[in-house]
Amino acid sequence: MKNLVSASVLSADMLNLESEVRKLENSGIDMLHFDVMDGVFVNNISYGLPVLEAVNRATDMTLDVHLMITDPLKYIKRFADFGADIITFHVESESDVMETINAIKECGVKASLSIKPNTPAEAVYEYLPYLDMVLVMTVEPGFGGQSFIPETTEKVRLIREKINELGLDTDIQVDGGINAETAQYAVNSGANVLVSGSYLFKAEDMKKASDGLKEVTPSV
Ligand code: DX5
Ligand code: ZN
């Protein structure tokens, strides 16, 4: 099976978001990745509900929302109502993890849990049976355009091993510094959903760059 590619809207030209969305659609990209930051959980503020709502009106693409916010539970229903198809929140946030997973599922949305680079893989193990996806951050969350942290691939490997052991088919998403080279390390370790911002948006040929990411297969 091919990898899925989720394009990070953080790298898009916000003034021309509609044409950016068309470009992503025409490049055969699978999902739009929405990085929502509250300036407290991470040292940056991005965008939120109105932008998601506007994009949802303009496209049928899967909307993959990554909440980097302190209290995700409080906002689940609104992100679901505004068009989220997948909601990822952080195990390091202040919300109760199981309650938040249940709130996401009650809205008919796919539930995903993320860990930052310094959080051990074990932090997600007990939640795996309830999750559609795990997001292993491959940079410190907060900004696009950072370099991939190679040590994070060991956590991808451990989580994939655990998923297999439990007989689940949970997706593993990686996010941060993904390009043709780092995608190979992530896929070798067991990732199958690749978030990419600067690499895709800076590519001369976005479709070619995205197809390249989709076609990466484990080389070890
Ligand atoms: C970082 C975000 C990422 C980021 C990825 O906090 O979660 O989604 O936009 O961008 P690149 O691919 O440029 O590292
Ligand atoms: Zn993200």
Coordinates of C-alpha atoms and ligand atoms in Angstrom, one line a residue:
M1 CA 0.0 0.0 0.0
K2 CA 1.2 3.5 -0.9
N3 CA 1.9 6.0 1.9
L4 CA -0.6 8.8 2.4
V5 CA 0.6 12.4 2.0
S6 CA -0.8 15.2 4.2
A7 CA 0.2 18.7 3.1
S8 CA 0.8 21.2 5.9
V9 CA -1.2 24.3 5.3
L10 CA 1.3 26.2 7.5
S11 CA 3.5 26.5 4.4
A12 CA 0.8 27.7 2.1
D13 CA 0.3 31.3 0.8
M14 CA -2.5 32.4 3.1
L15 CA -3.5 35.2 0.9
N16 CA -4.2 32.8 -1.9
L17 CA -5.4 29.9 0.0
E18 CA -8.1 28.8 -2.5
S19 CA -5.6 28.5 -5.4
E20 CA -3.2 26.7 -3.0
V21 CA -6.0 24.2 -2.2
R22 CA -6.6 23.6 -5.9
K23 CA -2.9 23.1 -6.5
L24 CA -2.9 20.4 -3.7
E25 CA -6.0 18.8 -5.2
N26 CA -4.4 18.7 -8.6
S27 CA -1.2 17.2 -7.2
G28 CA -3.1 14.2 -5.9
I29 CA -2.4 14.9 -2.3
D30 CA -4.4 12.9 0.1
M31 CA -5.1 15.2 3.0
L32 CA -4.7 18.8 4.2
H33 CA -2.8 19.1 7.5
F34 CA -4.0 22.0 9.7
D35 CA -1.6 23.0 12.5
V36 CA -3.6 24.8 15.2
M37 CA -1.4 26.5 17.8
D38 CA -2.5 28.5 20.8
G39 CA 0.7 30.3 21.8
V40 CA 0.7 28.4 25.1
F41 CA 1.2 24.7 24.3
V42 CA 3.8 25.9 21.7
N43 CA 5.5 29.2 21.2
N44 CA 3.6 30.2 18.1
I45 CA 0.0 31.1 17.1
S46 CA -1.3 29.9 13.7
Y47 CA -4.9 29.8 12.6
G48 CA -8.1 28.2 13.8
L49 CA -11.8 27.5 13.2
P50 CA -12.7 30.2 10.5
V51 CA -9.8 29.1 8.2
L52 CA -10.8 25.4 8.6
E53 CA -14.4 26.3 7.9
A54 CA -13.5 28.2 4.8
V55 CA -11.3 25.5 3.4
N56 CA -14.0 22.8 4.2
R57 CA -16.4 24.8 2.0
A58 CA -13.9 24.8 -0.8
T59 CA -12.8 21.2 -1.0
D60 CA -13.7 17.6 -0.4
M61 CA -10.2 16.7 0.6
T62 CA -9.7 15.0 4.0
L63 CA -9.0 17.6 6.7
D64 CA -6.4 16.4 9.1
V65 CA -6.4 18.7 12.1
H66 CA -3.3 18.8 14.4
L67 CA -4.2 20.5 17.7
M68 CA -1.1 22.0 19.5
I69 CA -3.2 23.5 22.2
T70 CA -3.3 23.2 26.0
D71 CA -6.9 22.0 26.4
P72 CA -8.0 20.2 23.2
L73 CA -11.1 18.6 24.9
K74 CA -12.7 22.0 25.1
Y75 CA -12.6 22.5 21.3
I76 CA -13.2 19.0 19.9
K77 CA -16.9 19.5 19.0
R78 CA -16.2 22.9 17.3
F79 CA -13.4 21.5 15.2
A80 CA -15.6 18.6 14.2
D81 CA -18.5 20.9 13.3
F82 CA -16.1 23.1 11.3
G83 CA -15.1 20.1 9.1
A84 CA -12.3 18.1 10.7
D85 CA -12.1 14.5 9.4
I86 CA -9.2 13.5 11.7
I87 CA -8.3 15.2 14.9
T88 CA -4.9 14.8 16.5
F89 CA -4.2 16.1 20.0
H90 CA -1.1 15.8 22.2
V91 CA -0.6 13.3 25.1
E92 CA 1.3 16.2 26.7
S93 CA -1.7 18.5 26.7
E94 CA -3.8 19.1 29.9
S95 CA -6.9 17.2 28.7
D96 CA -7.8 13.7 29.9
V97 CA -6.6 11.5 27.1
M98 CA -9.3 8.9 27.1
E99 CA -12.1 11.5 27.5
T100 CA -10.7 13.4 24.5
I101 CA -10.5 10.3 22.4
N102 CA -14.1 9.5 23.2
A103 CA -15.2 13.1 22.5
I104 CA -13.6 12.9 19.0
K105 CA -15.2 9.6 18.2
E106 CA -18.6 10.8 19.4
C107 CA -18.4 13.4 16.7
G108 CA -17.8 10.7 14.1
V109 CA -14.2 11.9 13.5
K110 CA -11.0 9.8 13.4
A111 CA -9.0 10.0 16.7
S112 CA -5.3 10.5 16.7
L113 CA -2.8 11.0 19.5
S114 CA 0.6 12.7 19.2
I115 CA 3.9 12.7 21.1
K116 CA 6.6 15.3 21.0
P117 CA 10.3 14.3 20.4
N118 CA 11.1 14.0 24.1
T119 CA 8.1 11.9 25.0
P120 CA 8.7 8.1 25.1
A121 CA 6.9 5.8 22.8
E122 CA 5.3 4.0 25.8
A123 CA 3.1 7.0 26.5
V124 CA 0.7 6.0 23.7
Y125 CA 0.7 2.2 24.2
E126 CA -2.4 2.0 26.5
Y127 CA -4.4 4.1 24.0
L128 CA -3.6 2.2 20.8
P129 CA -6.8 0.1 20.7
Y130 CA -8.9 3.2 20.7
L131 CA -6.9 5.2 18.1
D132 CA -7.1 5.5 14.3
M133 CA -3.7 7.1 14.1
V134 CA -0.6 8.0 16.1
L135 CA 1.4 11.1 15.2
V136 CA 5.1 10.9 16.1
M137 CA 6.5 14.5 15.9
T138 CA 9.8 14.4 14.1
V139 CA 10.6 18.1 15.1
E140 CA 9.7 20.1 18.2
P141 CA 6.1 21.3 17.4
G142 CA 5.7 25.0 16.7
F143 CA 7.2 25.9 13.4
G144 CA 7.4 24.6 9.8
G145 CA 10.7 24.4 8.0
Q146 CA 12.8 22.7 10.8
S147 CA 15.2 19.7 10.4
F148 CA 14.0 16.2 11.0
I149 CA 15.3 14.7 14.3
P150 CA 16.7 11.2 13.3
E151 CA 16.3 9.8 16.9
T152 CA 12.5 10.0 16.6
T153 CA 12.4 7.1 14.2
E154 CA 13.2 4.6 17.0
K155 CA 9.9 5.6 18.5
V156 CA 8.1 5.0 15.2
R157 CA 9.7 1.5 15.2
L158 CA 8.6 0.7 18.8
I159 CA 5.0 1.9 18.2
R160 CA 4.7 0.0 14.9
E161 CA 6.0 -3.1 16.8
K162 CA 3.3 -2.6 19.5
I163 CA 0.6 -2.1 16.9
N164 CA 1.5 -5.3 15.2
E165 CA 1.7 -7.2 18.5
L166 CA -1.8 -6.0 19.3
G167 CA -3.1 -7.0 15.8
L168 CA -4.2 -3.5 15.0
D169 CA -3.9 -1.5 11.8
T170 CA -3.4 1.9 13.3
D171 CA -1.8 4.5 11.0
I172 CA 1.5 6.2 12.1
Q173 CA 1.9 9.7 10.9
V174 CA 5.2 11.6 11.0
D175 CA 5.4 15.4 11.0
G176 CA 8.3 17.8 10.7
G177 CA 11.2 18.0 8.3
I178 CA 9.8 15.4 5.9
N179 CA 11.4 15.3 2.4
A180 CA 12.4 12.5 0.0
E181 CA 15.4 11.5 2.1
T182 CA 13.8 11.7 5.6
A183 CA 10.6 10.0 4.4
Q184 CA 12.7 6.9 3.7
Y185 CA 13.9 6.7 7.4
A186 CA 10.3 7.2 8.6
V187 CA 8.9 4.6 6.3
N188 CA 11.7 2.2 7.1
S189 CA 10.6 2.5 10.8
G190 CA 6.9 1.9 10.1
A191 CA 5.3 5.2 9.3
N192 CA 2.7 5.3 6.5
V193 CA 1.2 8.9 6.7
L194 CA 3.7 11.6 5.8
V195 CA 3.0 15.3 6.7
S196 CA 5.0 17.7 4.5
G197 CA 5.0 21.4 4.4
S198 CA 8.0 23.3 3.2
Y199 CA 9.3 20.4 1.0
L200 CA 6.0 20.2 -1.0
F201 CA 5.4 23.9 -1.2
K202 CA 8.9 24.7 -2.3
A203 CA 9.0 21.9 -4.9
E204 CA 9.2 22.9 -8.5
D205 CA 6.7 20.2 -9.3
M206 CA 4.4 19.5 -6.3
K207 CA 2.8 16.5 -7.9
K208 CA 6.2 14.8 -8.6
A209 CA 7.3 15.6 -5.0
S210 CA 4.1 14.2 -3.5
D211 CA 4.1 11.1 -5.7
G212 CA 7.7 10.5 -4.7
L213 CA 6.7 10.5 -1.0
K214 CA 3.8 8.2 -1.7
E215 CA 6.0 5.7 -3.4
V216 CA 8.6 5.3 -0.7
T217 CA 8.7 1.7 0.5
P218 CA 10.7 0.2 3.3
S219 CA 14.3 -0.4 2.2
V220 CA 15.4 -2.5 5.2
Ligands
DX5_1 C1 5.2 21.8 13.2 C2 4.0 21.4 12.5 C3 4.2 20.8 11.1 C4 4.9 21.6 10.1 C5 5.6 20.7 9.1 O1 4.7 22.2 14.5 O2 3.2 20.4 13.2 O3 3.0 20.2 10.6 O4 4.1 22.5 9.5 O5 6.3 21.5 8.2 P1 7.6 21.1 7.5 O6 7.3 19.9 6.6 O7 8.1 22.3 6.8 O8 8.6 20.7 8.6
ZN2 ZN 1.5 19.3 12.3

